[in-house]
Amino acid sequence: MARILIPLLASLWVSAIALVAIQNAAPVSLRFLGLQTVEVPIGLLLAFSVSLGMAMAALLLPLVSTRRR
């Protein structure tokens, strides 16, 4: 069951992000610590942020799971 459920949830999550990215095409610039980026669509910024968060979670998961043992 988990072999089907995990890819299904991942594909639903990617589809939801793609839908939000398509609906939010207005360009924005990001400001952080006085620095400002070029204008990019909100959807692209959101997709990049979610992808980065998922990658960081995948990289940090082995570290957290080894501490629990």
Tab-separated table of C-alpha atoms in Angstrom:
chain	number	residue	atom	x	y	z
A	1	MET	CA	0.000	0.000	0.000
A	2	ALA	CA	2.802	2.427	0.882
A	3	ARG	CA	4.470	1.714	-2.466
A	4	ILE	CA	1.465	3.270	-4.179
A	5	LEU	CA	0.532	5.896	-1.603
A	6	ILE	CA	3.862	7.745	-1.435
A	7	PRO	CA	4.223	8.338	-5.218
A	8	LEU	CA	0.533	9.257	-5.373
A	9	LEU	CA	0.913	11.874	-2.640
A	10	ALA	CA	4.084	13.215	-4.261
A	11	SER	CA	2.375	13.551	-7.638
A	12	LEU	CA	-0.615	15.298	-6.058
A	13	TRP	CA	1.740	17.700	-4.283
A	14	VAL	CA	3.626	18.466	-7.520
A	15	SER	CA	0.332	18.959	-9.364
A	16	ALA	CA	-0.900	21.380	-6.704
A	17	ILE	CA	2.327	23.385	-6.906
A	18	ALA	CA	2.092	23.470	-10.708
A	19	LEU	CA	-1.500	24.700	-10.498
A	20	VAL	CA	-0.565	27.478	-8.073
A	21	ALA	CA	2.432	28.392	-10.238
A	22	ILE	CA	0.254	28.728	-13.322
A	23	GLN	CA	-2.317	30.878	-11.515
A	24	ASN	CA	0.307	33.205	-9.995
A	25	ALA	CA	2.220	34.559	-12.958
A	26	ALA	CA	2.618	38.118	-11.640
A	27	PRO	CA	6.284	39.114	-11.296
A	28	VAL	CA	7.625	40.001	-7.852
A	29	SER	CA	11.049	40.778	-6.461
A	30	LEU	CA	12.246	39.213	-3.237
A	31	ARG	CA	13.945	41.331	-0.557
A	32	PHE	CA	16.098	39.743	2.121
A	33	LEU	CA	18.610	41.519	4.366
A	34	GLY	CA	18.623	44.563	2.132
A	35	LEU	CA	19.295	42.561	-1.029
A	36	GLN	CA	16.764	42.429	-3.831
A	37	THR	CA	16.367	39.833	-6.587
A	38	VAL	CA	15.273	40.357	-10.156
A	39	GLU	CA	11.554	40.109	-10.797
A	40	VAL	CA	10.372	36.515	-11.170
A	41	PRO	CA	6.848	35.062	-11.219
A	42	ILE	CA	5.400	34.186	-7.807
A	43	GLY	CA	4.717	30.641	-8.963
A	44	LEU	CA	8.340	30.096	-9.953
A	45	LEU	CA	9.534	31.449	-6.621
A	46	LEU	CA	7.058	29.214	-4.788
A	47	ALA	CA	8.037	26.121	-6.792
A	48	PHE	CA	11.735	26.784	-6.178
A	49	SER	CA	11.156	27.263	-2.450
A	50	VAL	CA	9.128	24.065	-2.111
A	51	SER	CA	11.667	22.095	-4.153
A	52	LEU	CA	14.509	23.395	-2.008
A	53	GLY	CA	12.599	22.517	1.159
A	54	MET	CA	11.859	19.000	-0.069
A	55	ALA	CA	15.504	18.475	-1.029
A	56	MET	CA	16.713	19.710	2.361
A	57	ALA	CA	14.226	17.442	4.147
A	58	ALA	CA	15.415	14.458	2.102
A	59	LEU	CA	19.041	15.255	2.932
A	60	LEU	CA	18.402	15.787	6.642
A	61	LEU	CA	16.101	12.792	7.126
A	62	PRO	CA	18.937	10.239	7.503
A	63	LEU	CA	20.568	12.404	10.171
A	64	VAL	CA	17.380	12.628	12.206
A	65	SER	CA	16.503	8.947	11.851
A	66	THR	CA	19.962	7.801	13.031
A	67	ARG	CA	19.670	9.847	16.215
A	68	ARG	CA	16.435	8.120	17.235
A	69	ARG	CA	18.007	4.660	17.268
